[in-house]
Short mmCIF file of C-alpha atoms in Angstrom, two decimals:
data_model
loop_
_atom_site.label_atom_id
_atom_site.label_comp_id
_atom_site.label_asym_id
_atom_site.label_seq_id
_atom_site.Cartn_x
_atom_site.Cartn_y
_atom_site.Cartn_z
CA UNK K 1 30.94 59.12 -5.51
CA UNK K 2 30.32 62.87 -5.41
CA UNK K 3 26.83 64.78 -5.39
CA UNK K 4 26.69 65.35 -9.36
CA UNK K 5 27.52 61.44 -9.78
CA UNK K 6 25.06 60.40 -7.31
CA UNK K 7 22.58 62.70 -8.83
CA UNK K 8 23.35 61.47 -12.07
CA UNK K 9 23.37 58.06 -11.15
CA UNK K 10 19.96 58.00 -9.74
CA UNK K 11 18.57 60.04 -13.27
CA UNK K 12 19.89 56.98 -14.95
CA UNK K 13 18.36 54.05 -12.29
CA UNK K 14 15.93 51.61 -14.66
CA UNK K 15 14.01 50.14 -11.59
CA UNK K 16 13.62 46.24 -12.23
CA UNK K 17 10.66 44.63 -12.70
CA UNK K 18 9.54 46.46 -0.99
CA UNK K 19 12.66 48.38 30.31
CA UNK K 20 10.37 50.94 29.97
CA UNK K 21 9.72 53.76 28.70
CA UNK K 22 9.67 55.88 31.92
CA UNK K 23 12.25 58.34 32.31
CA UNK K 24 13.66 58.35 35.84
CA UNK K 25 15.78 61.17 37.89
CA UNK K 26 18.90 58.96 37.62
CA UNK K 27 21.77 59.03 36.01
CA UNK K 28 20.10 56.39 32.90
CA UNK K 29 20.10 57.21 29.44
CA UNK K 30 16.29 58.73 28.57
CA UNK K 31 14.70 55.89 26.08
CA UNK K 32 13.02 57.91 23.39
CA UNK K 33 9.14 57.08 23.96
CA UNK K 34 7.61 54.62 22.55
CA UNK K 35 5.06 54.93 19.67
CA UNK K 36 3.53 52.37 17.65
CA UNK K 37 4.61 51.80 13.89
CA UNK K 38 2.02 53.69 11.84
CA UNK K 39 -0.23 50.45 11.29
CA UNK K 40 0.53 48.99 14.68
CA UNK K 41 -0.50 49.14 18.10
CA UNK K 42 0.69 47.23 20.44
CA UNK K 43 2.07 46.57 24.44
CA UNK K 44 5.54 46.61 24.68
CA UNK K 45 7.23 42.72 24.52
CA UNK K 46 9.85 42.18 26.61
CA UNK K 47 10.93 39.20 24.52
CA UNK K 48 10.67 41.12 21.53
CA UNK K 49 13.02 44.11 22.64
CA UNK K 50 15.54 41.63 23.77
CA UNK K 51 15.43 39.92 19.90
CA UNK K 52 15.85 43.85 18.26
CA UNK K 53 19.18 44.06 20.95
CA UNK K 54 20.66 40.80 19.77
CA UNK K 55 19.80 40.90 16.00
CA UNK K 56 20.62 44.57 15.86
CA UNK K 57 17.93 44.48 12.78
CA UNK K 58 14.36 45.98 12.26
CA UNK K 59 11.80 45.16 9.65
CA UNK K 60 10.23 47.79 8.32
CA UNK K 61 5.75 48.43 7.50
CA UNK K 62 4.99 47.25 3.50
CA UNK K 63 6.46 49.74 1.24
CA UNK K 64 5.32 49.01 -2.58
CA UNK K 65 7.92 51.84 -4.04
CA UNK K 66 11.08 48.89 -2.12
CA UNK K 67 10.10 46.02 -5.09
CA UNK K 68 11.43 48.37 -7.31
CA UNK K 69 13.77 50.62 -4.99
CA UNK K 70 17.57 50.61 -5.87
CA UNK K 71 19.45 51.78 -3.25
CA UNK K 72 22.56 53.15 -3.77
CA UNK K 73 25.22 54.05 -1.06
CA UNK K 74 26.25 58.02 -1.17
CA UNK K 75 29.33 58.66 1.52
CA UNK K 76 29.83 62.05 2.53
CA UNK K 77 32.95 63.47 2.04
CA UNK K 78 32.70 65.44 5.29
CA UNK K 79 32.60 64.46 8.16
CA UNK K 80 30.62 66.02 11.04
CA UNK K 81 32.55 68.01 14.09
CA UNK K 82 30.59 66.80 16.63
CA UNK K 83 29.73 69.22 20.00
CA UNK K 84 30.24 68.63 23.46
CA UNK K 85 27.56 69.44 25.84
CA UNK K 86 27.85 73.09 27.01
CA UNK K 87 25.21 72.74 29.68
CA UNK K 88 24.60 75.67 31.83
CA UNK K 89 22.10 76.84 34.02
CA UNK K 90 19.97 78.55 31.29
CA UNK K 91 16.63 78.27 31.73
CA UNK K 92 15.57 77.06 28.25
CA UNK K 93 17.48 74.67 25.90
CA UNK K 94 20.04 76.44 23.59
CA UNK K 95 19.99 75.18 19.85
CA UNK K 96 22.61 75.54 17.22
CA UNK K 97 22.61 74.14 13.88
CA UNK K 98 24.85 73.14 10.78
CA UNK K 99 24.86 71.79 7.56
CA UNK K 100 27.36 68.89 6.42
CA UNK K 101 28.20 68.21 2.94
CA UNK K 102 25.64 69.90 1.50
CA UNK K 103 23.16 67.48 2.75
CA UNK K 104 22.27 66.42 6.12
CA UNK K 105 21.05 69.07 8.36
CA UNK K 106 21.83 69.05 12.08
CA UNK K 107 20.29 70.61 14.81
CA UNK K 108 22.22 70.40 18.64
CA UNK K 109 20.33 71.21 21.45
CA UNK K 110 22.27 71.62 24.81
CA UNK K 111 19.46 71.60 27.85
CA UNK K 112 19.69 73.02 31.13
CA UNK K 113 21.43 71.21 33.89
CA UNK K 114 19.21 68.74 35.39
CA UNK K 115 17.66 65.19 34.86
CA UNK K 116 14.20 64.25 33.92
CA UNK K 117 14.77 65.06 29.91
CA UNK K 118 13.52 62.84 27.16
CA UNK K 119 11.86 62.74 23.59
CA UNK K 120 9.88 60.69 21.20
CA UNK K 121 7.60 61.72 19.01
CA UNK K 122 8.57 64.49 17.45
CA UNK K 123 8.51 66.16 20.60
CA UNK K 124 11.42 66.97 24.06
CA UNK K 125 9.69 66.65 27.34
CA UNK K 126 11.09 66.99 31.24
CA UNK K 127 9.48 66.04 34.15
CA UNK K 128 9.70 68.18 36.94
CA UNK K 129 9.88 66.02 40.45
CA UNK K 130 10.06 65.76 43.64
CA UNK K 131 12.16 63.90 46.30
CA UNK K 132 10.26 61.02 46.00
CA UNK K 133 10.01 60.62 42.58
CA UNK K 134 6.04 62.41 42.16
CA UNK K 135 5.72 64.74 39.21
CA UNK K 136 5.33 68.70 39.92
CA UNK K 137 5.49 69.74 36.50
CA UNK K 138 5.38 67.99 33.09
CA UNK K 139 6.44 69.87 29.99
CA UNK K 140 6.72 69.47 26.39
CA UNK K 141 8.38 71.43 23.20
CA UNK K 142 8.53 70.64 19.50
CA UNK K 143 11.49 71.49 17.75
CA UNK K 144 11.84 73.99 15.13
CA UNK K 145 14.00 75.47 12.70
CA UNK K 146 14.85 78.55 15.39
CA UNK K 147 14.26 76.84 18.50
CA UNK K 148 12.13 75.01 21.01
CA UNK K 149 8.30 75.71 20.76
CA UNK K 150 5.96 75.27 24.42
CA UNK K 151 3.33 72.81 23.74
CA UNK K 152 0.25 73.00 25.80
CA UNK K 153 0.35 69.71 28.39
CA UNK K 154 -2.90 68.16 29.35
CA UNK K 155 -3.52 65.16 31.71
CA UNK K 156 -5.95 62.78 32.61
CA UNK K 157 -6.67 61.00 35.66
CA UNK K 158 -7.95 57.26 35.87
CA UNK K 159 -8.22 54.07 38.05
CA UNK K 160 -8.34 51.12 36.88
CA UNK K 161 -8.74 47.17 38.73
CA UNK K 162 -7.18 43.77 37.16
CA UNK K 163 -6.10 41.00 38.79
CA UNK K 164 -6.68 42.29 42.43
CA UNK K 165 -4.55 45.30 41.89
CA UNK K 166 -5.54 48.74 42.18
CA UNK K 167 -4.03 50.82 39.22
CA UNK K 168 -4.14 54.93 39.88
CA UNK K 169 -2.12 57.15 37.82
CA UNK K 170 -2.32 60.31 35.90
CA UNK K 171 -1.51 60.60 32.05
CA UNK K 172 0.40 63.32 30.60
CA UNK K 173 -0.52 64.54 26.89
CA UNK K 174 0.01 67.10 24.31
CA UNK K 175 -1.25 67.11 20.79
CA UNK K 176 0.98 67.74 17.82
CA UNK K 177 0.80 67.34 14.08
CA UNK K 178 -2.05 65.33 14.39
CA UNK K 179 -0.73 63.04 16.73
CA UNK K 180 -0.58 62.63 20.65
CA UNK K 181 2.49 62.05 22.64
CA UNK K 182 2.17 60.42 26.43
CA UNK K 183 3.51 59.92 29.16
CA UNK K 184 2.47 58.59 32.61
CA UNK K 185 4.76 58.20 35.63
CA UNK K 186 3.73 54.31 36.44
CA UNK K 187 3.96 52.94 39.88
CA UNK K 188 6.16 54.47 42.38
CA UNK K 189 8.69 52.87 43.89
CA UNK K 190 10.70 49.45 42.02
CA UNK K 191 9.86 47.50 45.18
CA UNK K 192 6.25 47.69 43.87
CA UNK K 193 5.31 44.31 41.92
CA UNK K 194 2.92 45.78 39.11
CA UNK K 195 3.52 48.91 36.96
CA UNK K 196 1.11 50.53 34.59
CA UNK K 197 2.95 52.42 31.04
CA UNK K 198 1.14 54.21 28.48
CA UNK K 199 1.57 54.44 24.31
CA UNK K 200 -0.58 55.61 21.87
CA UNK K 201 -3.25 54.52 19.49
CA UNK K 202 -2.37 56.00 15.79
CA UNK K 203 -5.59 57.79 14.49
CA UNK K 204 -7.67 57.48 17.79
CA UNK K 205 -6.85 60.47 19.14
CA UNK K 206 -9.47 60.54 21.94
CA UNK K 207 -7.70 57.51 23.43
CA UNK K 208 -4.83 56.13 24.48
CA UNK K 209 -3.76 52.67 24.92
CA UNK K 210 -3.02 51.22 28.56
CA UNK K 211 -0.85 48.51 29.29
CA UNK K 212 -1.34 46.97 33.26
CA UNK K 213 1.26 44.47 33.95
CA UNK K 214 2.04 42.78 37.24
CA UNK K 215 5.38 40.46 38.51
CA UNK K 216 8.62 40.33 36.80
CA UNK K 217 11.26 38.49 34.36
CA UNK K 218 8.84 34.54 34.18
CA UNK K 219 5.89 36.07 36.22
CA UNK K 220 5.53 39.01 34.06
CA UNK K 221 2.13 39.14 33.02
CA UNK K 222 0.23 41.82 31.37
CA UNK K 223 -3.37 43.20 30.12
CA UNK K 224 -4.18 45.81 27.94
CA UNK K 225 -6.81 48.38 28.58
CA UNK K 226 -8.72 51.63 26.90
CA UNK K 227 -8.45 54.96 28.08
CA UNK K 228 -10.61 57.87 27.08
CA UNK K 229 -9.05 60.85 27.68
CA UNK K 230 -11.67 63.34 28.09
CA UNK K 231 -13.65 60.89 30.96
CA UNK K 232 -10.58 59.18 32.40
CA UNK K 233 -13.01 56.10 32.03
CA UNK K 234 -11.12 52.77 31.37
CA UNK K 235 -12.29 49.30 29.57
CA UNK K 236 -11.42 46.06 28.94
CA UNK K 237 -9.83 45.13 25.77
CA UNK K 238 -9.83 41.36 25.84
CA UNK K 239 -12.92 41.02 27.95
CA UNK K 240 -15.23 38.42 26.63
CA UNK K 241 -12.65 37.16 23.76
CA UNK K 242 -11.59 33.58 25.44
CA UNK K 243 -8.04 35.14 25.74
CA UNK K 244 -7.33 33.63 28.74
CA UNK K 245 -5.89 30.21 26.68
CA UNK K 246 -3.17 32.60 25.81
CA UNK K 247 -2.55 34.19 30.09
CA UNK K 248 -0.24 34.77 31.54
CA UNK K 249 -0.08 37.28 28.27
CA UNK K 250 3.58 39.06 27.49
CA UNK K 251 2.75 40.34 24.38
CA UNK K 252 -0.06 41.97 22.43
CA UNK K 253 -0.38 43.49 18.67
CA UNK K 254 -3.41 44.99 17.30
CA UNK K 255 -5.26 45.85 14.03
CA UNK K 256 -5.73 49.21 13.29
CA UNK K 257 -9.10 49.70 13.85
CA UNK K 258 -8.66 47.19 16.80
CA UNK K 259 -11.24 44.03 16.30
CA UNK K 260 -8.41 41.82 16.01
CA UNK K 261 -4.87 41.20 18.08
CA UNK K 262 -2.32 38.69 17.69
CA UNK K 263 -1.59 37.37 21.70
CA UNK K 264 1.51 35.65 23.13
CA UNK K 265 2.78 34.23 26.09
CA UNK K 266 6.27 33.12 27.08
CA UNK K 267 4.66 29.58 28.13
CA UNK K 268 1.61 29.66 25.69
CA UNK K 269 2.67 30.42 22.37
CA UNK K 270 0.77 32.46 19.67
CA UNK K 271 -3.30 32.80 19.34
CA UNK K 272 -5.37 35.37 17.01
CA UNK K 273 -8.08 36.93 18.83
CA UNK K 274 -11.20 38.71 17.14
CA UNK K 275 -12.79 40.64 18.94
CA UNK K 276 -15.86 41.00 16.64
CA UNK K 277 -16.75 37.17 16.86
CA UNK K 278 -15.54 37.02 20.85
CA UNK K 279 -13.04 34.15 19.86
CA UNK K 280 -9.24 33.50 20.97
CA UNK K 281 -7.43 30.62 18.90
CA UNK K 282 -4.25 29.00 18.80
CA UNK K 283 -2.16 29.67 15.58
CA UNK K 284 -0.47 26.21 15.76
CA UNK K 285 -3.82 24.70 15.73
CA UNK K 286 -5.80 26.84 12.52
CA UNK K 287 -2.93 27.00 10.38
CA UNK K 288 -0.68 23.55 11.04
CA UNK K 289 2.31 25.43 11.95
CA UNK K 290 4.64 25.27 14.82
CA UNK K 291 4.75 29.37 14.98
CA UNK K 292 7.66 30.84 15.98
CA UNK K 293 6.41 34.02 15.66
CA UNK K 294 3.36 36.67 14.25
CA UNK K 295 3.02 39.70 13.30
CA UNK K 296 0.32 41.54 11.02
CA UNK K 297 1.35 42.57 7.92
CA UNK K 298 -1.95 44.32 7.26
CA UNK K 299 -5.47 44.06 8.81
CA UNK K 300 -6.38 41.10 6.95
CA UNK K 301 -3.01 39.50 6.66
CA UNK K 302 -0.72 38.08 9.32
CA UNK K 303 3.01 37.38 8.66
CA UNK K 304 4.25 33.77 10.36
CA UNK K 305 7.88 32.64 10.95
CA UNK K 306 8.44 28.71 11.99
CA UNK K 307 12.12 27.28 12.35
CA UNK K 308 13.36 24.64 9.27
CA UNK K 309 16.59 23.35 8.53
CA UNK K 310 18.43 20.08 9.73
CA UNK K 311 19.07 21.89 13.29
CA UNK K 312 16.33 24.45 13.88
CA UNK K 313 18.64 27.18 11.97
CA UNK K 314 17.11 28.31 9.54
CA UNK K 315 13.68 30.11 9.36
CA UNK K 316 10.17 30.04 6.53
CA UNK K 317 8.34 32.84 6.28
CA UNK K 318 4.39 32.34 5.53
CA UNK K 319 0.92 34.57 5.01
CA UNK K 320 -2.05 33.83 6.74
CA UNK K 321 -5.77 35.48 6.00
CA UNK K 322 -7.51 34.66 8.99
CA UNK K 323 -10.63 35.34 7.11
CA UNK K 324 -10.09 33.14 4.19
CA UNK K 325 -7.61 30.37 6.17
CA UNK K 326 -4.93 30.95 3.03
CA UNK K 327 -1.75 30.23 4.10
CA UNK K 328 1.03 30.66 1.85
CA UNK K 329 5.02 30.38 1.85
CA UNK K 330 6.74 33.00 0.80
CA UNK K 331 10.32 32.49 1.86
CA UNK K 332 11.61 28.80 2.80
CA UNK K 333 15.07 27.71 4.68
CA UNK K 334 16.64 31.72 5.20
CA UNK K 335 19.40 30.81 7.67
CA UNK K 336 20.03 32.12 10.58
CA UNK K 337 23.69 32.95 11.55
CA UNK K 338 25.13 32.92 14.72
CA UNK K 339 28.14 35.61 15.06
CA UNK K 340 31.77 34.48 16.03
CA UNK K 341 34.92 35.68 16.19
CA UNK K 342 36.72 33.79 13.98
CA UNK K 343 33.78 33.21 11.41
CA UNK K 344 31.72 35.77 9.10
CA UNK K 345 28.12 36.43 10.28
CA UNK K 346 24.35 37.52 9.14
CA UNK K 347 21.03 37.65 10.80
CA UNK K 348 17.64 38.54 9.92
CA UNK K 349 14.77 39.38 11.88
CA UNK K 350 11.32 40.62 11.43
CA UNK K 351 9.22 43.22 13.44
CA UNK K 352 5.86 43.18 12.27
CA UNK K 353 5.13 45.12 8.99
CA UNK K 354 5.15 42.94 6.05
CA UNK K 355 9.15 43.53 4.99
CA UNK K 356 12.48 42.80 6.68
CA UNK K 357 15.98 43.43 6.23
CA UNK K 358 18.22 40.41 5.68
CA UNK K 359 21.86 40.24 6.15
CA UNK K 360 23.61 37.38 4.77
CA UNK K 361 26.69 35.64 6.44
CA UNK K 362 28.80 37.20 3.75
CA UNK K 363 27.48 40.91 4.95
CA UNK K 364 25.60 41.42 2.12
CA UNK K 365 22.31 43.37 3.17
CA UNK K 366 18.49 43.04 1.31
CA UNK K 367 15.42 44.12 2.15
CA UNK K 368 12.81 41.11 2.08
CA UNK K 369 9.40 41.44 0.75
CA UNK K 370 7.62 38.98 3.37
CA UNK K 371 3.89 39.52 1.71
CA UNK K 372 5.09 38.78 -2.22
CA UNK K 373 8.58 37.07 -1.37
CA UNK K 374 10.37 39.64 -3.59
CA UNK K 375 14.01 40.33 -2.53
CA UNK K 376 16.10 43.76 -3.06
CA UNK K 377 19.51 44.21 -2.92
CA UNK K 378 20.93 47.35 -1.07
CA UNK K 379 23.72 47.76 -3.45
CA UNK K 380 27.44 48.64 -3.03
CA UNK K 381 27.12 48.13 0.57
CA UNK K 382 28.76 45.46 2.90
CA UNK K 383 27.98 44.63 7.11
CA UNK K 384 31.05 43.10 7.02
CA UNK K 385 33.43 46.45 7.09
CA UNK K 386 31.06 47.32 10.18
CA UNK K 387 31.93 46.48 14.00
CA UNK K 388 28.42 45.50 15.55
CA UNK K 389 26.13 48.07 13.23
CA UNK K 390 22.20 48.63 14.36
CA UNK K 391 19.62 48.88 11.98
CA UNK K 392 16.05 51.15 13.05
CA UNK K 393 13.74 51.80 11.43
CA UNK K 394 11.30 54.74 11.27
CA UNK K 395 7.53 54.83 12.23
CA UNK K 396 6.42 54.15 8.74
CA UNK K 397 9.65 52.48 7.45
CA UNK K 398 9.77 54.24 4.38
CA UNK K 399 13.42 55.12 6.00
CA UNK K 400 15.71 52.78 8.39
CA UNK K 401 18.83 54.38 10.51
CA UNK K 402 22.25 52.97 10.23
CA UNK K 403 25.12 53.39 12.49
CA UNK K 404 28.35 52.06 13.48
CA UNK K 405 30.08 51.86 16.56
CA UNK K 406 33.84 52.46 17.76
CA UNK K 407 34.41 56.11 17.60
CA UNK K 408 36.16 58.25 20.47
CA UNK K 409 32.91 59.48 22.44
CA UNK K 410 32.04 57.39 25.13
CA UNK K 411 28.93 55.15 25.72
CA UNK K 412 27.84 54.53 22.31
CA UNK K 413 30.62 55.57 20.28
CA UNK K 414 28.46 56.17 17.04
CA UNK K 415 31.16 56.67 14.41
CA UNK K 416 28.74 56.75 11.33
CA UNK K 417 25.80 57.64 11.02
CA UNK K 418 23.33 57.14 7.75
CA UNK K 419 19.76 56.90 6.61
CA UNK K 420 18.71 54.42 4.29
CA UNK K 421 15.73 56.62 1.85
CA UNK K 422 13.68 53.51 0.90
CA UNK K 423 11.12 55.54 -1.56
CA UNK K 424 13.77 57.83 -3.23
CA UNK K 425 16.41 54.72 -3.22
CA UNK K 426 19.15 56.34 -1.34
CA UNK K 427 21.26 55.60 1.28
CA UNK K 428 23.32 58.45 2.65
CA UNK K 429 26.02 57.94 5.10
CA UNK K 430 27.77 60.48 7.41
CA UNK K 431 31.07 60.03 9.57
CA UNK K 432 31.59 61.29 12.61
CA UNK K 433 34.02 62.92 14.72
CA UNK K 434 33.60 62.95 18.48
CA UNK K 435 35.92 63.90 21.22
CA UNK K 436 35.74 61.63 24.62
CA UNK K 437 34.21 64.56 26.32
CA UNK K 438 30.79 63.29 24.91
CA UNK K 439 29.06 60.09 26.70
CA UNK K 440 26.33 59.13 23.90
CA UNK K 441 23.40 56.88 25.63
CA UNK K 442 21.02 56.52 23.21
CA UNK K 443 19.79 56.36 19.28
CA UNK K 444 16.23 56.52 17.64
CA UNK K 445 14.18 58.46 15.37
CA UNK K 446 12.85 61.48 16.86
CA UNK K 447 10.18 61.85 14.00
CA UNK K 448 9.54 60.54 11.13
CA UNK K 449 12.57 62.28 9.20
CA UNK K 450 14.82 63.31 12.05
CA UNK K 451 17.70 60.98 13.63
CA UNK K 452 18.38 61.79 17.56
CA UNK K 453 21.15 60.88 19.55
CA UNK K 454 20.70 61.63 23.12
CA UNK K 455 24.60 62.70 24.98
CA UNK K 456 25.95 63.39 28.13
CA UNK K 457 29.13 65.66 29.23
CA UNK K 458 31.45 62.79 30.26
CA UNK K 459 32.64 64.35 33.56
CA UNK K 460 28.60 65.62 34.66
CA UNK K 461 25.68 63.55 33.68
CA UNK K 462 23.80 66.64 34.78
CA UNK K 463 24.57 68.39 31.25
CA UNK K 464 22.79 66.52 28.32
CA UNK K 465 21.96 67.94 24.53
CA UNK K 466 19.77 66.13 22.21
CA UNK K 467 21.31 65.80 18.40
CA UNK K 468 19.37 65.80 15.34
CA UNK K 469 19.90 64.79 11.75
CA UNK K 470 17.52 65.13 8.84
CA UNK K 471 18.82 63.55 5.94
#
């Protein structure tokens, strides 16, 4: 299909009745930082980062224009020459930029030679450090159509006590499009059995959201705190709720305007905790389920997935109003496939939001409505032509990131790369061509538009560029 028949096509559409973290000065691909969905909040889950790995798919926040989205599958007919690092002992990042097919912009940003690099959030930071791993310096950029742009960097001191352990760190913040980015440098030292990371609270942007965990792997525990970044003052989230039927706690979620959170523990299972009435209460127990797993859908409603089938493999998807005690079925007996290599494979998973993207064992892909049970297919498109693809989606998921794996570069070896348009009903995919000089370590969203791959010079980790996409 070529731009004037995709154009045309989509004129003609009838729509039918939607471990951390840190950076370190090693030799470790930077993780982009971590940011809440738009209507989420929560302390990052160790059990539920090792689910997005395996599953390689991400549900996306409620999107009414998806119940009537038709998404159709535009390949580009060029494919993208992809850059090596050029590295360099500039002292400011160099940025080039091109334009494939007529419709994905790229920008390529090769940094100076050195480590302490990341992004997230629109934003490219460094951190500056010592020998023994203290910050000197923390800076951050936004990138723009000419280059990078200095953002001012503020911090915030703060101490803060749980469970017998002293927590002192310093927070490091800029402000940008009307959000905050963050970063703190946690404890030092791995020996160290407690760590302290930072994320932040969408629309509160006064505070920021602590999380203070202690132990490791069965003895991880954590609790989540408020920080005020103007005082450095810190406070109890939890305190006088009754969540301690849900300790040692390894997961938290919150409402928007925080009065309620969804708890979990590896050994405790799933409780609802409002804040406003001071209560903590076990899921199993109000609604009758065995809960496999909760997430909010929306401040009022709470999405639950329990195991069914003969075997435990397949999964029902409910509601539940914890105001009203409705709970409702929306999906019953989706199965759950396990990949092999001499079989044909699907999985679905859900993280939080009130949709999710369903592949079925015959590779066929939809986009589940978990709040109305509606189901849309993502036409003319197939997993099964795809070695191992991932699935992201953005902060808002009104768009989710597709790529494949297998191409020449190293690490990663993204040879496609597409964006799945879940308002306008397009999904535009890109090849690319990579040479084995490039290591890629990493893939997220970088905003809410732009795609970033993070790369490394094969033969010196000590020359990195970040690549964007808008699509």
């Amino acid at each position: 299909m070529n731009l004037d028949e995709y154009k045309g096509a989509l004129d003609r559409l009838t729509p039918a009745p939607d471990l951390k973290d840190h950076i370190r000065d090693t030799l470790d691909a930077p993780a982009p930082a971590s940011r809440p969905r738009k209507r989420r909040a929560g302390l990052a889950a160790l059990a539920a980062a090792a689910a997005v790995a395996c599953t390689f798919l991400v549900a996306m926040a409620a999107s009414p224009q998806l119940r009537t989205a038709v998404l159709i599958l535009f390949r580009l007919e060029e494919a993208e020459q992809v850059p090596a690092p050029t590295g360099g002992t500039a002292e400011t990042p160099e940025l080039t930029q091109s334009t494939i097919g007529r419709q994905v912009e790229a920008q390529y940003i090769s940094l100076p030679a050195g480590f302490g690099w990341s992004y997230g959030n629109g934003v490219l930071y460094q951190a500056e450090r010592a020998d023994d791993g203290s910050i000197l310096a923390f800076h951050y950029w936004t990138v723009g159509a000419d280059g990078l742009i200095p953002l001012e960097t503020h911090t915030t001191e703060f101490t803060a006590v749980w469970d017998g352990v002293t927590y002192t760190d310093t927070v490091y913040w800029c402000e940008y499009g009307g959000e905050i980015s963050y970063y703190n440098n946690g404890t030092a030292g791995m020996a160290l059995d407690y760590d302290c990371t930072v994320s932040a609270l969408v629309g509160c942007t006064g505070k920021a959201l602590l999380t203070l965990s202690q132990g490791s792997q069965i003895d991880y525990r954590a609790y989540p705190v408020l920080l005020d970044l103007d005082t450095g003052e810190v406070t109890g989230l939890l305190d006088g709720t009754g969540w301690e039927v849900a300790a040692p706690l390894t997961q938290v979620q919150w409402a928007d305007d925080l009065s309620a959170a969804i708890l979990s523990g590896d050994r405790t299972g799933w409780f609802y905790c409002d804040r406003d009435a001071n209560t903590t209460v076990s899921l199993n127990e109000r609604t009758g389920l065995e809960v496999f797993s909760a997430y909010f859908a929306d401040d009022s409603t709470l999405i639950l997935l329990t195991l069914s089938g003969p075997d435990g493999d397949c999964c029902d998807i409910w509601t539940w109003q914890p105001d009203s005690g409705i709970l409702t079925q929306t999906f019953s007996e989706l199965p759950v496939y396990q990949r092999h290599e001499e079989q044909s494979w699907g999985f679905q998973f859900f993280f939080g939001g009130g949709q999710g993207i369903y592949a079925a064992e015959d590779g066929t892909v939809s986009v589940l409505d978990l709040v109305t049970g509606e189901t849309t297919a993502v036409e003319g498109f197939s997993l099964a032509q795809w070695d191992a693809p991932t699935f992201i989606a953005n902060f808002t998921g009104t768009k989710v990131l597709f790529a494949s794996h297998g191409g020449q570069a190293d690490g990663l070896g993204i040879s496609s790369l597409g964006v799945m348009d879940l308002e306008a009903g397009a999904f535009t995919l890109l090849d690319r061509d990579s040479g084995a000089g490039l290591h890629e370590a990493s893939l997220g969203w970088f905003d809410e538009n732009r795609v970033a791959i993070w790369g490394y010079a094969s033969e010196d980790f000590t020359q990195s560029c970040l690549y964007l996409y808008r699509f």
